[in-house]
GROMACS .gro file of C-alpha atoms in nm:
model
  318
    1MET     CA    1   6.823  -1.269   5.112
    2GLY     CA    2   7.066  -0.991   5.200
    3GLY     CA    3   7.338  -0.828   5.002
    4ARG     CA    4   7.654  -1.025   4.937
    5LYS     CA    5   8.006  -0.913   4.859
    6HIS     CA    6   8.154  -1.250   4.760
    7ASN     CA    7   8.095  -1.564   4.553
    8PHE     CA    8   8.022  -1.350   4.244
    9PHE     CA    9   8.190  -1.402   3.910
   10HIS     CA   10   8.376  -1.103   3.772
   11PHE     CA   11   8.214  -0.917   3.481
   12GLY     CA   12   8.473  -0.677   3.352
   13PRO     CA   13   8.839  -0.580   3.383
   14LEU     CA   14   9.028  -0.629   3.702
   15ASN     CA   15   9.000  -0.259   3.786
   16GLU     CA   16   8.620  -0.296   3.815
   17GLN     CA   17   8.493  -0.501   4.107
   18PRO     CA   18   8.145  -0.574   4.252
   19ILE     CA   19   8.087  -0.392   4.581
   20TYR     CA   20   7.731  -0.504   4.650
   21THR     CA   21   7.514  -0.782   4.510
   22THR     CA   22   7.148  -0.874   4.551
   23ARG     CA   23   6.872  -1.046   4.355
   24ALA     CA   24   6.558  -0.889   4.210
   25HIS     CA   25   6.310  -0.903   3.924
   26VAL     CA   26   6.417  -0.649   3.661
   27PHE     CA   27   6.174  -0.428   3.467
   28GLN     CA   28   6.204  -0.146   3.213
   29ILE     CA   29   5.947   0.118   3.131
   30ASP     CA   30   5.754   0.061   2.809
   31PRO     CA   31   5.926   0.292   2.556
   32THR     CA   32   5.595   0.346   2.374
   33THR     CA   33   5.354   0.426   2.656
   34LYS     CA   34   5.614   0.538   2.913
   35LYS     CA   35   5.367   0.407   3.172
   36ASN     CA   36   5.361   0.029   3.177
   37TRP     CA   37   5.643  -0.191   3.307
   38VAL     CA   38   5.794  -0.456   3.076
   39PRO     CA   39   5.971  -0.751   3.246
   40ALA     CA   40   6.338  -0.769   3.145
   41SER     CA   41   6.391  -1.104   3.323
   42LYS     CA   42   6.172  -1.410   3.360
   43GLN     CA   43   6.282  -1.462   3.718
   44ALA     CA   44   6.490  -1.296   3.988
   45VAL     CA   45   6.844  -1.228   3.865
   46THR     CA   46   7.163  -1.095   4.015
   47VAL     CA   47   7.189  -0.715   4.034
   48SER     CA   48   7.526  -0.569   4.135
   49TYR     CA   49   7.694  -0.237   4.204
   50PHE     CA   50   8.036  -0.219   4.034
   51TYR     CA   51   8.316   0.024   4.110
   52ASP     CA   52   8.579   0.112   3.848
   53SER     CA   53   8.888   0.227   4.035
   54THR     CA   54   9.053   0.357   3.717
   55ARG     CA   55   8.767   0.579   3.604
   56ASN     CA   56   8.645   0.631   3.962
   57SER     CA   57   8.290   0.551   3.848
   58TYR     CA   58   8.002   0.334   3.964
   59ARG     CA   59   7.762   0.121   3.762
   60ILE     CA   60   7.463  -0.105   3.822
   61ILE     CA   61   7.492  -0.420   3.610
   62SER     CA   62   7.262  -0.719   3.569
   63VAL     CA   63   7.294  -1.007   3.324
   64ASP     CA   64   7.024  -1.262   3.246
   65GLY     CA   65   7.198  -1.556   3.079
   66SER     CA   66   7.399  -1.397   2.799
   67LYS     CA   67   7.189  -1.080   2.783
   68VAL     CA   68   7.287  -0.760   2.961
   69ILE     CA   69   6.959  -0.618   3.093
   70ILE     CA   70   7.101  -0.337   3.312
   71ASN     CA   71   7.412  -0.129   3.241
   72SER     CA   72   7.351   0.197   3.421
   73THR     CA   73   7.628   0.437   3.522
   74ILE     CA   74   7.537   0.618   3.845
   75THR     CA   75   7.551   0.997   3.825
   76PRO     CA   76   7.498   1.255   4.102
   77ASN     CA   77   7.167   1.374   3.951
   78MET     CA   78   7.005   1.027   3.960
   79THR     CA   79   6.743   0.941   4.221
   80PHE     CA   80   6.622   0.600   4.338
   81THR     CA   81   6.253   0.612   4.431
   82LYS     CA   82   6.060   0.356   4.636
   83THR     CA   83   5.719   0.322   4.473
   84SER     CA   84   5.591   0.040   4.696
   85GLN     CA   85   5.704  -0.173   4.987
   86LYS     CA   86   5.911  -0.403   4.761
   87PHE     CA   87   5.957  -0.203   4.439
   88GLY     CA   88   6.188   0.080   4.344
   89GLN     CA   89   6.295   0.261   4.026
   90TRP     CA   90   6.543   0.510   3.880
   91ALA     CA   91   6.573   0.691   3.549
   92ASP     CA   92   6.883   0.664   3.329
   93SER     CA   93   6.900   0.942   3.069
   94ARG     CA   94   7.195   0.780   2.891
   95ALA     CA   95   7.005   0.455   2.841
   96ASN     CA   96   6.689   0.659   2.771
   97THR     CA   97   6.484   0.434   2.999
   98VAL     CA   98   6.360   0.382   3.352
   99PHE     CA   99   6.469   0.069   3.540
  100GLY     CA  100   6.250  -0.098   3.800
  101LEU     CA  101   6.344  -0.364   4.056
  102GLY     CA  102   6.105  -0.590   4.242
  103PHE     CA  103   6.249  -0.742   4.560
  104SER     CA  104   6.133  -1.033   4.772
  105SER     CA  105   6.142  -0.831   5.096
  106GLU     CA  106   6.131  -0.473   5.224
  107GLN     CA  107   6.476  -0.519   5.379
  108GLN     CA  108   6.631  -0.591   5.038
  109LEU     CA  109   6.469  -0.281   4.889
  110ALA     CA  110   6.585  -0.063   5.180
  111LYS     CA  111   6.941  -0.195   5.154
  112PHE     CA  112   6.953  -0.136   4.777
  113ALA     CA  113   6.818   0.217   4.817
  114GLU     CA  114   7.073   0.289   5.091
  115LYS     CA  115   7.355   0.160   4.870
  116PHE     CA  116   7.224   0.369   4.578
  117GLN     CA  117   7.247   0.684   4.791
  118GLU     CA  118   7.599   0.594   4.904
  119VAL     CA  119   7.713   0.533   4.545
  120LYS     CA  120   7.543   0.853   4.430
  121GLU     CA  121   7.732   1.057   4.693
  122ALA     CA  122   8.057   0.882   4.597
  123ALA     CA  123   7.994   0.963   4.229
  124LYS     CA  124   7.930   1.324   4.325
  125LEU     CA  125   8.262   1.345   4.511
  126ALA     CA  126   8.438   1.175   4.222
  127ARG     CA  127   8.294   1.429   3.977
  128GLU     CA  128   8.402   1.719   4.197
  129LYS     CA  129   8.753   1.581   4.223
  130SER     CA  130   8.760   1.520   3.848
  131GLN     CA  131   8.651   1.879   3.783
  132GLU     CA  132   8.919   2.014   4.017
  133LYS     CA  133   9.178   1.797   3.844
  134GLY     CA  134   9.048   1.912   3.505
  135GLU     CA  135   9.080   2.277   3.601
  136THR     CA  136   9.434   2.218   3.722
  137MET     CA  137   9.525   2.036   3.399
  138SER     CA  138   9.361   2.317   3.197
  139ASN     CA  139   9.568   2.581   3.368
  140HIS     CA  140   9.882   2.376   3.317
  141SER     CA  141   9.790   2.328   2.951
  142GLN     CA  142   9.744   2.700   2.899
  143GLU     CA  143  10.088   2.768   3.045
  144SER     CA  144  10.255   2.523   2.804
  145GLY     CA  145  10.010   2.563   2.519
  146HIS     CA  146  10.271   2.660   2.262
  147GLU     CA  147  10.404   2.300   2.267
  148MET     CA  148  10.070   2.125   2.220
  149PRO     CA  149  10.000   2.172   1.846
  150SER     CA  150  10.305   1.978   1.729
  151ALA     CA  151  10.222   1.695   1.966
  152ASN     CA  152   9.862   1.688   1.850
  153GLN     CA  153   9.970   1.684   1.491
  154ALA     CA  154  10.206   1.392   1.557
  155SER     CA  155   9.933   1.208   1.737
  156SER     CA  156   9.686   1.261   1.457
  157ILE     CA  157   9.935   1.120   1.209
  158ASN     CA  158  10.102   0.836   1.399
  159GLY     CA  159   9.892   0.801   1.717
  160THR     CA  160   9.714   0.489   1.841
  161ASP     CA  161   9.341   0.425   1.801
  162ASP     CA  162   9.273   0.535   2.158
  163GLU     CA  163   9.461   0.860   2.094
  164LYS     CA  164   9.269   0.917   1.771
  165ILE     CA  165   8.940   0.860   1.954
  166SER     CA  166   9.049   1.109   2.219
  167HIS     CA  167   9.055   1.377   1.948
  168VAL     CA  168   8.702   1.282   1.846
  169GLY     CA  169   8.585   1.351   2.197
  170PRO     CA  170   8.581   1.205   2.550
  171GLU     CA  171   8.224   1.080   2.505
  172ALA     CA  172   8.329   0.850   2.218
  173ALA     CA  173   8.619   0.713   2.425
  174VAL     CA  174   8.380   0.641   2.712
  175LEU     CA  175   8.141   0.467   2.474
  176LYS     CA  176   8.423   0.254   2.331
  177THR     CA  177   8.539   0.160   2.679
  178GLU     CA  178   8.188   0.067   2.779
  179ASN     CA  179   8.139  -0.134   2.459
  180GLU     CA  180   8.460  -0.326   2.522
  181HIS     CA  181   8.350  -0.377   2.878
  182LEU     CA  182   8.011  -0.504   2.765
  183LYS     CA  183   8.180  -0.741   2.518
  184SER     CA  184   8.388  -0.884   2.801
  185VAL     CA  185   8.073  -0.909   3.013
  186VAL     CA  186   7.890  -1.100   2.740
  187GLU     CA  187   8.189  -1.329   2.678
  188GLN     CA  188   8.223  -1.400   3.047
  189SER     CA  189   7.849  -1.452   3.071
  190ASN     CA  190   7.857  -1.694   2.776
  191THR     CA  191   8.141  -1.885   2.939
  192ASN     CA  192   7.945  -1.903   3.263
  193ALA     CA  193   7.630  -2.001   3.072
  194LYS     CA  194   7.814  -2.291   2.909
  195LYS     CA  195   7.951  -2.391   3.247
  196TRP     CA  196   7.604  -2.373   3.399
  197GLU     CA  197   7.460  -2.573   3.108
  198THR     CA  198   7.721  -2.842   3.171
  199GLU     CA  199   7.641  -2.841   3.543
  200LEU     CA  200   7.268  -2.842   3.466
  201GLN     CA  201   7.311  -3.140   3.233
  202ALA     CA  202   7.511  -3.318   3.502
  203LEU     CA  203   7.233  -3.243   3.750
  204ARG     CA  204   6.975  -3.373   3.503
  205ASP     CA  205   7.177  -3.692   3.455
  206ASN     CA  206   7.207  -3.735   3.830
  207ASN     CA  207   6.837  -3.668   3.865
  208ALA     CA  208   6.758  -3.928   3.598
  209ARG     CA  209   6.978  -4.181   3.778
  210LEU     CA  210   6.808  -4.097   4.106
  211VAL     CA  211   6.465  -4.140   3.944
  212ASP     CA  212   6.570  -4.479   3.804
  213ALA     CA  213   6.707  -4.580   4.142
  214LEU     CA  214   6.386  -4.464   4.309
  215GLN     CA  215   6.172  -4.659   4.062
  216GLU     CA  216   6.388  -4.966   4.110
  217SER     CA  217   6.366  -4.921   4.486
  218SER     CA  218   5.987  -4.885   4.460
  219SER     CA  219   5.961  -5.204   4.254
  220ASN     CA  220   6.187  -5.379   4.504
  221VAL     CA  221   5.963  -5.260   4.786
  222GLU     CA  222   5.656  -5.398   4.608
  223SER     CA  223   5.837  -5.728   4.553
  224TRP     CA  224   5.940  -5.737   4.918
  225LYS     CA  225   5.582  -5.664   5.022
  226LYS     CA  226   5.459  -5.959   4.814
  227GLN     CA  227   5.730  -6.183   4.956
  228LEU     CA  228   5.640  -6.067   5.306
  229THR     CA  229   5.272  -6.149   5.240
  230VAL     CA  230   5.368  -6.497   5.116
  231CYS     CA  231   5.593  -6.547   5.420
  232LYS     CA  232   5.311  -6.441   5.652
  233GLU     CA  233   5.074  -6.685   5.484
  234GLU     CA  234   5.331  -6.964   5.508
  235SER     CA  235   5.396  -6.870   5.870
  236ASP     CA  236   5.023  -6.887   5.948
  237ALA     CA  237   5.000  -7.225   5.775
  238LEU     CA  238   5.300  -7.352   5.973
  239ARG     CA  239   5.143  -7.227   6.295
  240GLY     CA  240   4.827  -7.422   6.207
  241LYS     CA  241   5.027  -7.738   6.139
  242ILE     CA  242   5.218  -7.689   6.463
  243ALA     CA  243   4.888  -7.658   6.652
  244GLU     CA  244   4.763  -7.980   6.485
  245LEU     CA  245   5.087  -8.161   6.571
  246GLU     CA  246   5.067  -8.039   6.929
  247ALA     CA  247   4.711  -8.171   6.950
  248GLN     CA  248   4.825  -8.501   6.803
  249CYS     CA  249   5.115  -8.507   7.048
  250ASN     CA  250   4.873  -8.452   7.333
  251GLU     CA  251   4.660  -8.741   7.207
  252ALA     CA  252   4.971  -8.955   7.170
  253ASP     CA  253   5.074  -8.864   7.525
  254GLN     CA  254   4.733  -8.965   7.649
  255GLU     CA  255   4.753  -9.291   7.454
  256LYS     CA  256   5.103  -9.344   7.588
  257GLN     CA  257   4.978  -9.296   7.941
  258GLY     CA  258   4.695  -9.543   7.868
  259ASN     CA  259   4.943  -9.792   7.722
  260THR     CA  260   5.161  -9.751   8.029
  261GLN     CA  261   4.864  -9.827   8.251
  262LEU     CA  262   4.774 -10.129   8.032
  263ARG     CA  263   5.134 -10.248   8.047
  264VAL     CA  264   5.128 -10.226   8.427
  265ARG     CA  265   4.794 -10.413   8.432
  266VAL     CA  266   4.934 -10.679   8.198
  267GLN     CA  267   5.235 -10.719   8.423
  268GLU     CA  268   5.004 -10.754   8.723
  269LEU     CA  269   4.794 -11.011   8.537
  270GLU     CA  270   5.105 -11.199   8.432
  271ALA     CA  271   5.218 -11.210   8.794
  272GLU     CA  272   4.877 -11.335   8.900
  273LEU     CA  273   4.887 -11.591   8.617
  274GLN     CA  274   5.224 -11.713   8.736
  275ASP     CA  275   5.083 -11.749   9.088
  276LYS     CA  276   4.784 -11.942   8.956
  277GLU     CA  277   5.008 -12.163   8.746
  278GLN     CA  278   5.218 -12.234   9.054
  279GLU     CA  279   4.907 -12.322   9.250
  280LEU     CA  280   4.790 -12.540   8.965
  281GLU     CA  281   5.127 -12.713   8.957
  282ASN     CA  282   5.102 -12.775   9.328
  283LEU     CA  283   4.752 -12.912   9.288
  284ARG     CA  284   4.871 -13.131   9.004
  285LYS     CA  285   5.146 -13.269   9.222
  286GLN     CA  286   4.898 -13.330   9.499
  287ALA     CA  287   4.667 -13.499   9.253
  288GLU     CA  288   4.946 -13.735   9.154
  289ILE     CA  289   4.991 -13.867   9.514
  290ILE     CA  290   4.615 -13.910   9.573
  291PRO     CA  291   4.597 -14.258   9.408
  292GLN     CA  292   4.891 -14.371   9.620
  293LEU     CA  293   4.728 -14.239   9.931
  294MET     CA  294   4.402 -14.410   9.838
  295ALA     CA  295   4.589 -14.735   9.783
  296GLU     CA  296   4.754 -14.695  10.118
  297CYS     CA  297   4.418 -14.625  10.277
  298GLU     CA  298   4.265 -14.937  10.121
  299SER     CA  299   4.566 -15.138  10.239
  300VAL     CA  300   4.524 -15.007  10.589
  301THR     CA  301   4.153 -15.073  10.578
  302THR     CA  302   4.211 -15.428  10.469
  303LYS     CA  303   4.462 -15.479  10.742
  304LEU     CA  304   4.220 -15.346  10.996
  305GLN     CA  305   3.949 -15.578  10.877
  306VAL     CA  306   4.185 -15.877  10.904
  307PHE     CA  307   4.288 -15.767  11.242
  308ASP     CA  308   3.930 -15.752  11.355
  309GLY     CA  309   3.864 -16.122  11.248
  310CYS     CA  310   4.149 -16.274  11.449
  311PRO     CA  311   4.107 -16.412  11.817
  312THR     CA  312   4.164 -16.174  12.090
  313LEU     CA  313   4.504 -16.190  12.225
  314ARG     CA  314   4.518 -16.182  12.604
  315THR     CA  315   4.780 -16.038  12.801
  316PRO     CA  316   4.959 -16.302  13.013
  317HIS     CA  317   4.967 -16.253  13.387
  318PHE     CA  318   5.282 -16.292  13.577
   0.00000   0.00000   0.00000
């Protein structure tokens, strides 16, 4: 992951904007031993460089949920030290601690260290300009110093809270500004935390619905598997019945062929029977005329016998 300069919610006033953002595990030095590191975040969190255009100052800020775990104003005398390939640290005398950052890659560490040096140089230039401006204002104040007491007295009597704090000292004004800034950071962080909780709950609800849908889909798959098994068994049974019917059909075809042959043979036999019946009818008719023929034969025989007993007729001569 590299540095990003967008898609980051705003922590403080509009005059303070993030100029570089990364993610890292945050640590602080153990205040008792001053040797061991104590984790300030349970996981990698956002760490950002902020620039305040009004005060011309730079800060490193990191918030874990609603807790501000880094609020370090960069000064020219600070130094960021790389203690390993993915770990770096810097001391903050104001916060009376040492911050440590553990990155996921060497590139992230190198980029953060480079940005730290840039911000440090910018803070140095800002301090020099502020000192020059302060000297100029001091000279101008000395020239018109005879008018200042009455103004200060009026301010101390009727001035605003900020003006009263300015008489206490610039350090107290800076602390009040930072406290107000931190309050706005915490409020913004709480708002974002509530928003994230709502989004997280929505994600949990969606996840629950997806789990239910997945379980329902899994049960449907099991049901479909059982139905498929039943269909396969029924299909196999139907294939067996079809094979039996085909075998029966083959037998029926064979029987049909045999019946066809028998039918042809019966027709042939019927034709032969008709021929025999015709012959028999003819013989019957012939048998009916036999007695008549025999009677005729006997008549002829009798006539022949009579003819043989008669005198011989002679042929007359002319």
